[in-house]
XYZ file of N, CA and C in Angstrom:
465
model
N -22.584 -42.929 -44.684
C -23.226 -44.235 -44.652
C -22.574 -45.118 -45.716
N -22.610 -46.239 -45.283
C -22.022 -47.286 -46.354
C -22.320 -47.601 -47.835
N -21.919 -47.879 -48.265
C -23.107 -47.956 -49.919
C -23.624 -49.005 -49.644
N -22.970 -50.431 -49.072
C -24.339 -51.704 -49.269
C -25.757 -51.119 -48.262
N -25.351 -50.232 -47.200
C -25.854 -49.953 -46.289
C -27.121 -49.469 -47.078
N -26.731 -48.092 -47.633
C -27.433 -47.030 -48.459
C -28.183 -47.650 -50.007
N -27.575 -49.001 -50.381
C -28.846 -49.810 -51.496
C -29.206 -50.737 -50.756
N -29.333 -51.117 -49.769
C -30.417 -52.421 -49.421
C -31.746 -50.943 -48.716
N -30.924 -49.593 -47.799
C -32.321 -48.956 -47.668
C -32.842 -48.689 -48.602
N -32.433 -48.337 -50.024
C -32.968 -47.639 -51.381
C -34.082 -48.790 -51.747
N -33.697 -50.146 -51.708
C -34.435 -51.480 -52.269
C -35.176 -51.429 -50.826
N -35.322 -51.319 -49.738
C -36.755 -51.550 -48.784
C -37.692 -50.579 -48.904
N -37.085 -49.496 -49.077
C -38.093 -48.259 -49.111
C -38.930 -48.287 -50.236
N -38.201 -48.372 -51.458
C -38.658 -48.540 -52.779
C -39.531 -49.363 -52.661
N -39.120 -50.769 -52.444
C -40.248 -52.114 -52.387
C -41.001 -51.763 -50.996
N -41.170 -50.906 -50.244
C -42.162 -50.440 -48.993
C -43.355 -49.738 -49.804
N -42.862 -48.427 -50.886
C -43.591 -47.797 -51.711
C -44.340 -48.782 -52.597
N -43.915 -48.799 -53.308
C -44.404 -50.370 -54.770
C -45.744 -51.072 -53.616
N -45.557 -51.891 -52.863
C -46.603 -52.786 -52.056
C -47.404 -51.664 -51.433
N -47.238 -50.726 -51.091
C -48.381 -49.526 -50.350
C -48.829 -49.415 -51.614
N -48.325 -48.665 -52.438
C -49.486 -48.332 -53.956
C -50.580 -49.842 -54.210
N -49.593 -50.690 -54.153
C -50.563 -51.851 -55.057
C -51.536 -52.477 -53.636
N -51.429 -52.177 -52.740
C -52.564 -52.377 -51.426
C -53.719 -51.531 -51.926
N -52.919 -50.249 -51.528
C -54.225 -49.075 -51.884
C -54.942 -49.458 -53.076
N -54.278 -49.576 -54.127
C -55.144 -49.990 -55.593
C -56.047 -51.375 -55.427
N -55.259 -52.098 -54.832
C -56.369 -53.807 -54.891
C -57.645 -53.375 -53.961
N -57.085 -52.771 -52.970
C -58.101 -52.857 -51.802
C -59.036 -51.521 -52.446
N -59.136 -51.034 -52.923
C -60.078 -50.224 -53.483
C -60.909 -50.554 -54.533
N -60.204 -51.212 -55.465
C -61.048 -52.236 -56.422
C -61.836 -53.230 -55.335
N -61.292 -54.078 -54.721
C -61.729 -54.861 -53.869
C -63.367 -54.112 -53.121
N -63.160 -53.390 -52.343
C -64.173 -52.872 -51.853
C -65.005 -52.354 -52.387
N -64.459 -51.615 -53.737
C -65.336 -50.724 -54.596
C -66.524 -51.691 -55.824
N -66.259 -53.008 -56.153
C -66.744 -54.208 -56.651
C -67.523 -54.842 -55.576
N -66.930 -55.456 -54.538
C -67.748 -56.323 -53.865
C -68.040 -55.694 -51.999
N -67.921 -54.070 -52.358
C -67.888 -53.849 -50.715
C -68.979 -53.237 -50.612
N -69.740 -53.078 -49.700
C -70.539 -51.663 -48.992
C -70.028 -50.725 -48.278
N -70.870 -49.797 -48.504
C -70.431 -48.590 -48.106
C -69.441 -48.203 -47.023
N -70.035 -48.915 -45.918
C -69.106 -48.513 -45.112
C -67.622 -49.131 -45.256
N -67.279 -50.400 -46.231
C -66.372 -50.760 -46.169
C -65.292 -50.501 -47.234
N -66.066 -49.428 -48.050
C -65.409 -48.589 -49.444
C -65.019 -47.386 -48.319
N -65.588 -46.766 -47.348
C -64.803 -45.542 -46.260
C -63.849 -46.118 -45.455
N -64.096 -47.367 -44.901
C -62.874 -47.805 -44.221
C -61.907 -47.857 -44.978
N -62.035 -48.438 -45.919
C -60.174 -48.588 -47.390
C -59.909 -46.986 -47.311
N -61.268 -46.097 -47.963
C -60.761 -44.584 -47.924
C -60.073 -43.986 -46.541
N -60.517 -44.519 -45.414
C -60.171 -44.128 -43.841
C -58.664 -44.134 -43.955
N -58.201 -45.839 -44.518
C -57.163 -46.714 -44.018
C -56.209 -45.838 -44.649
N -56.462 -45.538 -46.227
C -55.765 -44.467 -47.338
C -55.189 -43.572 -46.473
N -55.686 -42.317 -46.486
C -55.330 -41.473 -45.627
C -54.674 -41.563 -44.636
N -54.633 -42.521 -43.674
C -54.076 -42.440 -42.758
C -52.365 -42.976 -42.684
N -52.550 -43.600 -44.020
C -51.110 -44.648 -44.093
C -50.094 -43.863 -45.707
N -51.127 -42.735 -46.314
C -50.133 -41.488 -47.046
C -49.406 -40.848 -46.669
N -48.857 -40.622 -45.296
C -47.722 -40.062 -44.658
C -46.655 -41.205 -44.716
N -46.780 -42.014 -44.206
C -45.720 -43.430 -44.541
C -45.029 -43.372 -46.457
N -46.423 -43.441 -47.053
C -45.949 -43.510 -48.467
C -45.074 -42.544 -48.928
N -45.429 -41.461 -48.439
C -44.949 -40.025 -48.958
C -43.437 -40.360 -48.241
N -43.004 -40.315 -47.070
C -41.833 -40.814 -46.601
C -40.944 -41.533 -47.301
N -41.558 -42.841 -47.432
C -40.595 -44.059 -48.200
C -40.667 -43.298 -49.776
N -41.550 -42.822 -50.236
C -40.814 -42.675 -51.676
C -39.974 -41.077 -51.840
N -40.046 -40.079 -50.620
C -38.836 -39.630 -50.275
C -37.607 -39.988 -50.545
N -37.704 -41.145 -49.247
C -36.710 -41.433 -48.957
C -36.233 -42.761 -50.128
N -36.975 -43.305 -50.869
C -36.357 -43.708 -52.162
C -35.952 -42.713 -53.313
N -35.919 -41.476 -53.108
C -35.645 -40.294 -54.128
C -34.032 -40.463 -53.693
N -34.033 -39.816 -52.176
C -32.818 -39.639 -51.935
C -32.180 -40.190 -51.788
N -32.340 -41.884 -51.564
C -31.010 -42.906 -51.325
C -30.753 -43.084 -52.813
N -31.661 -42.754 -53.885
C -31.392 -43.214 -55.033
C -30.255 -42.188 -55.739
N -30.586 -41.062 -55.071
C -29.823 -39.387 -55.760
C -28.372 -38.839 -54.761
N -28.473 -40.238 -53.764
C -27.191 -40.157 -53.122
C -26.787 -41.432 -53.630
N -26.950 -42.409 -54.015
C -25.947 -43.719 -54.953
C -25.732 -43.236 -55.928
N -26.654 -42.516 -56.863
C -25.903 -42.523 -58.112
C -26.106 -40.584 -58.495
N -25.297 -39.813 -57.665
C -24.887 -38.450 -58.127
C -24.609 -38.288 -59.094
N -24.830 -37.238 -60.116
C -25.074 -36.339 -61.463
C -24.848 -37.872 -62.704
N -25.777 -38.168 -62.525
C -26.112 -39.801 -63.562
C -27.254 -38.956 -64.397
N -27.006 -38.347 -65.184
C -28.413 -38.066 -66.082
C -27.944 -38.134 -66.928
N -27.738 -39.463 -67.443
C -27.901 -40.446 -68.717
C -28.149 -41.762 -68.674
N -28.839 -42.168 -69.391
C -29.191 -43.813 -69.645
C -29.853 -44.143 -68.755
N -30.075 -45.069 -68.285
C -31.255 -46.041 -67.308
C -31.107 -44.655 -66.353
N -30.361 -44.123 -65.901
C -30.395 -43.861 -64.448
C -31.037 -42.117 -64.434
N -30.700 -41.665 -66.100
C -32.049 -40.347 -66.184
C -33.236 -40.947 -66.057
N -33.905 -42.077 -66.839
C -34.981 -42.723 -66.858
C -35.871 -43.061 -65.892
N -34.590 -43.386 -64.831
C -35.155 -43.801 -63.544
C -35.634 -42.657 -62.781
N -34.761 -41.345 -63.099
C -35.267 -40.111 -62.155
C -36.340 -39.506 -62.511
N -36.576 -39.930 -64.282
C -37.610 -39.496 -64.985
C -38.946 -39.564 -64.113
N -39.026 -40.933 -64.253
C -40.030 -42.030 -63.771
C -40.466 -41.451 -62.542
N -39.334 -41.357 -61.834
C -39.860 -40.538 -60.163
C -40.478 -39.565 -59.878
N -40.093 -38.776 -60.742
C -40.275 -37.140 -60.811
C -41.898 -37.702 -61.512
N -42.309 -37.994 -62.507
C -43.659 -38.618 -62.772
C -44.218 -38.765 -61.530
N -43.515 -40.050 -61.100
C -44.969 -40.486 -59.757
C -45.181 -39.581 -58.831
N -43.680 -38.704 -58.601
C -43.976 -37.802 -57.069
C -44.885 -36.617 -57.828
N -44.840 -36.083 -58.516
C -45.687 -35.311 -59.321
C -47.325 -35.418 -59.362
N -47.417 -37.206 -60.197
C -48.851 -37.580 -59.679
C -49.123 -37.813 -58.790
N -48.472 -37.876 -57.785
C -48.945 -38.540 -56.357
C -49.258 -37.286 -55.158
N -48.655 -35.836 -55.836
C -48.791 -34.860 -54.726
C -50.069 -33.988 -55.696
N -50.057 -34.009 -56.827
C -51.442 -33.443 -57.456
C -52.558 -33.921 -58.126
N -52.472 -35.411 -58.405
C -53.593 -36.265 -58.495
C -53.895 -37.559 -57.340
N -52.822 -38.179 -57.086
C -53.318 -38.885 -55.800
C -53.437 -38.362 -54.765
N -52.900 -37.948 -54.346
C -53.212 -36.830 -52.803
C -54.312 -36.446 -52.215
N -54.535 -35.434 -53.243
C -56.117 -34.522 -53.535
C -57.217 -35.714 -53.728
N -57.018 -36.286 -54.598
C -58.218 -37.113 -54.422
C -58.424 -38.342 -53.398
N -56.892 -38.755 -53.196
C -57.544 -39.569 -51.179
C -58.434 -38.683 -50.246
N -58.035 -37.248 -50.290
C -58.607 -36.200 -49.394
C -59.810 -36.195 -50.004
N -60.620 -35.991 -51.525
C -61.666 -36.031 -51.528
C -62.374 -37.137 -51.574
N -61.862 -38.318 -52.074
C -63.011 -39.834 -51.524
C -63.124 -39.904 -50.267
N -61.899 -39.813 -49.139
C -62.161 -39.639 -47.829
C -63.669 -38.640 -47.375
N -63.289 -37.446 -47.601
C -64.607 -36.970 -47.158
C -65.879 -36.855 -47.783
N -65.800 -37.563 -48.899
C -67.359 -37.819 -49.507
C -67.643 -39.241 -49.134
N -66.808 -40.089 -48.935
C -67.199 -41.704 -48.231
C -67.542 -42.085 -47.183
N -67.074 -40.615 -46.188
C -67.432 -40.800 -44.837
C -68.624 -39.888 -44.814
N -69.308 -39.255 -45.528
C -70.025 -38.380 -45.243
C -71.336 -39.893 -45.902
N -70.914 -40.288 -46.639
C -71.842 -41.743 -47.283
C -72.355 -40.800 -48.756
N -71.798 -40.002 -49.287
C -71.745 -39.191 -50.084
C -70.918 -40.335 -51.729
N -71.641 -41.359 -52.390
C -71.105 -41.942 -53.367
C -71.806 -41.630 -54.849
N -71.997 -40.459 -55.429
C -72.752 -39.851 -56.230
C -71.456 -40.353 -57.599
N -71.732 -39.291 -58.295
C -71.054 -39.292 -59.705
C -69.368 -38.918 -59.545
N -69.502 -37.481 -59.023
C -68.240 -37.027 -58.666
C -67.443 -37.646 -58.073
N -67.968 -38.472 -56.847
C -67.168 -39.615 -56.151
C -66.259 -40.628 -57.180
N -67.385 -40.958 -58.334
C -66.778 -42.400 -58.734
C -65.813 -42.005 -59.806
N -66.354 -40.384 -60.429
C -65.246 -39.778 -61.398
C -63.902 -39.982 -60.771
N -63.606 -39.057 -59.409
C -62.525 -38.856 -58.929
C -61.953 -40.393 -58.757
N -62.461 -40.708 -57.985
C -61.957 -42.502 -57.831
C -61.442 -43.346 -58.976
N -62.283 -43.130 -60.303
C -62.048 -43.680 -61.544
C -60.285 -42.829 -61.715
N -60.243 -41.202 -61.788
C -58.851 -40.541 -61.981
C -57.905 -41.233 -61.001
N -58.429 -41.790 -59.971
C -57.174 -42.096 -58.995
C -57.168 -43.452 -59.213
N -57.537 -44.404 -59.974
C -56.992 -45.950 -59.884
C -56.466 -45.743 -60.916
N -56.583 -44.610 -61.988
C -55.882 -44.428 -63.353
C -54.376 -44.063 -62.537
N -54.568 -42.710 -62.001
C -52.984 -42.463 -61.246
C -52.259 -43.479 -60.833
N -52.940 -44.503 -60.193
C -52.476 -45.125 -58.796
C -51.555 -46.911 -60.054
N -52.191 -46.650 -61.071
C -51.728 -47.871 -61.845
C -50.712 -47.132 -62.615
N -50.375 -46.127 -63.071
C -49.307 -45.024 -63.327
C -47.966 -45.281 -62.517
N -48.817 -44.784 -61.182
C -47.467 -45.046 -60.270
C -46.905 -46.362 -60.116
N -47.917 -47.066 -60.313
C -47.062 -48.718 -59.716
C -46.144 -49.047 -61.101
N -46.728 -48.605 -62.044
C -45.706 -48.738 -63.475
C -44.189 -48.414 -63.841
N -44.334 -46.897 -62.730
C -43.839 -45.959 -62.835
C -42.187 -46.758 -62.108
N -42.724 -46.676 -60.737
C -42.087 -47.716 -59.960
C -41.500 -49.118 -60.336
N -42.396 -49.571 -60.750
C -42.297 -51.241 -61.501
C -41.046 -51.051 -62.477
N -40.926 -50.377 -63.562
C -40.222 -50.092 -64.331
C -38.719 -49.747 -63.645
N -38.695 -48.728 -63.115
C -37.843 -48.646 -61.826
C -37.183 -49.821 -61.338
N -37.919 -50.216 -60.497
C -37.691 -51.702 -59.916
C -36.781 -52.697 -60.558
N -37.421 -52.646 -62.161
C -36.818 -53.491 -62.969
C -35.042 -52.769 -63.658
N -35.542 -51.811 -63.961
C -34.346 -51.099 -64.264
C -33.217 -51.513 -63.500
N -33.453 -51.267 -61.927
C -32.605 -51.054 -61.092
C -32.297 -52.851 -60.988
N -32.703 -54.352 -61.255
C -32.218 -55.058 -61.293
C -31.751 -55.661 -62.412
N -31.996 -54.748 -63.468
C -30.808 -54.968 -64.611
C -29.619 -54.475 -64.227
N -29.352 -53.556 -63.661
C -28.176 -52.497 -63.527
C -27.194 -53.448 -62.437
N -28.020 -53.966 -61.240
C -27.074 -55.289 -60.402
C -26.479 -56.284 -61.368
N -27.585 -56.869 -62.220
C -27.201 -58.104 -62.936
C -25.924 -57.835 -63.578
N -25.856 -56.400 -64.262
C -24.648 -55.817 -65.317
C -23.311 -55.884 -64.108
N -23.593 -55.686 -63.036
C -22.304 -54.871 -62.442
C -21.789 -56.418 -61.897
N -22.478 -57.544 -61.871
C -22.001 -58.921 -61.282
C -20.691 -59.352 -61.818
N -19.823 -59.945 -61.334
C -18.548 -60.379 -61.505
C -18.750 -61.346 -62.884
N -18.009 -61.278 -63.639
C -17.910 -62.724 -64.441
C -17.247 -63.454 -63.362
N -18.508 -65.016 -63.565
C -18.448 -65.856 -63.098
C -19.113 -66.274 -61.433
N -19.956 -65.054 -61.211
C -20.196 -65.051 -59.943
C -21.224 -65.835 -60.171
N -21.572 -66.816 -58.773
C -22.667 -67.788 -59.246
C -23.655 -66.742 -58.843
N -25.262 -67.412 -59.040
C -26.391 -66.662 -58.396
C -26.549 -66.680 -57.561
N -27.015 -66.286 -56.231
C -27.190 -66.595 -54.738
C -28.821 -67.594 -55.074
């Protein structure tokens, strides 16, 4: 595959991931502040059903990232794998698990203590990851800005 080919997928997938986290996070605050019940299980419904997508794109932002820049473990670009290895980490043993358990205590109409604990651990995760990412994000458009031609205008 081409390399412009292989960083514009690295930058959609990435920015596909980044906007799924920060949906899931608003829309859960959102509902969880001003929603009822049933409309704090629908966000939990919607969760679940759209974590196979997430899990995909930030896959597949692992690997377009670990096929552009092969054995880079130094400077921004350890940092950046750092960062990943963080979110995929929190995201398969603290976000995961707990979409699966607000899901079935929200649909059961089950919103006790344990509910709002777990929920409280997962907007903590879920602002982790977008950081995690964010940082990322940014990293990765310092690293364009550096590689620009002297003299290239801005688009």
């Amino acid at each position: 595959m081409k390399r412009n080919i292989l960083v514009n997928v690295h930058r959609g997938v990435g920015a596909l991931a980044f906007v799924t986290i920060a949906c899931f996070f608003s829309s859960t605050l959102i509902a969880e502040l001003w929603g009822t019940p049933a409309q704090i299980t629908a966000v939990k419904t919607a969760i679940l059903y759209i974590i196979p997508m997430l899990m995909l794109s930030m896959m597949a932002t692992g690997a377009t990232g670990n096929k552009l820049y092969p054995n880079k473990g130094k400077g921004v670009m350890a940092a950046k794998q750092l960062r990943m290895k963080v979110a995929a980490m929190n995201g398969l043993l603290v976000m995961l698990p707990s979409a699966i358990y607000l899901y079935v205590k929200a649909s059961s109409g089950v919103f006790d203590g344990y509910f709002w604990t777990v929920q409280g651990i997962e907007l903590v995760g879920g602002a982790l990851n977008l950081t995690m990412i964010g940082l990322n994000i940014r990293a990765g458009l310092s690293l364009k800005r550096k590689k620009k031609p002297a003299g290239a205008q801005p688009a």
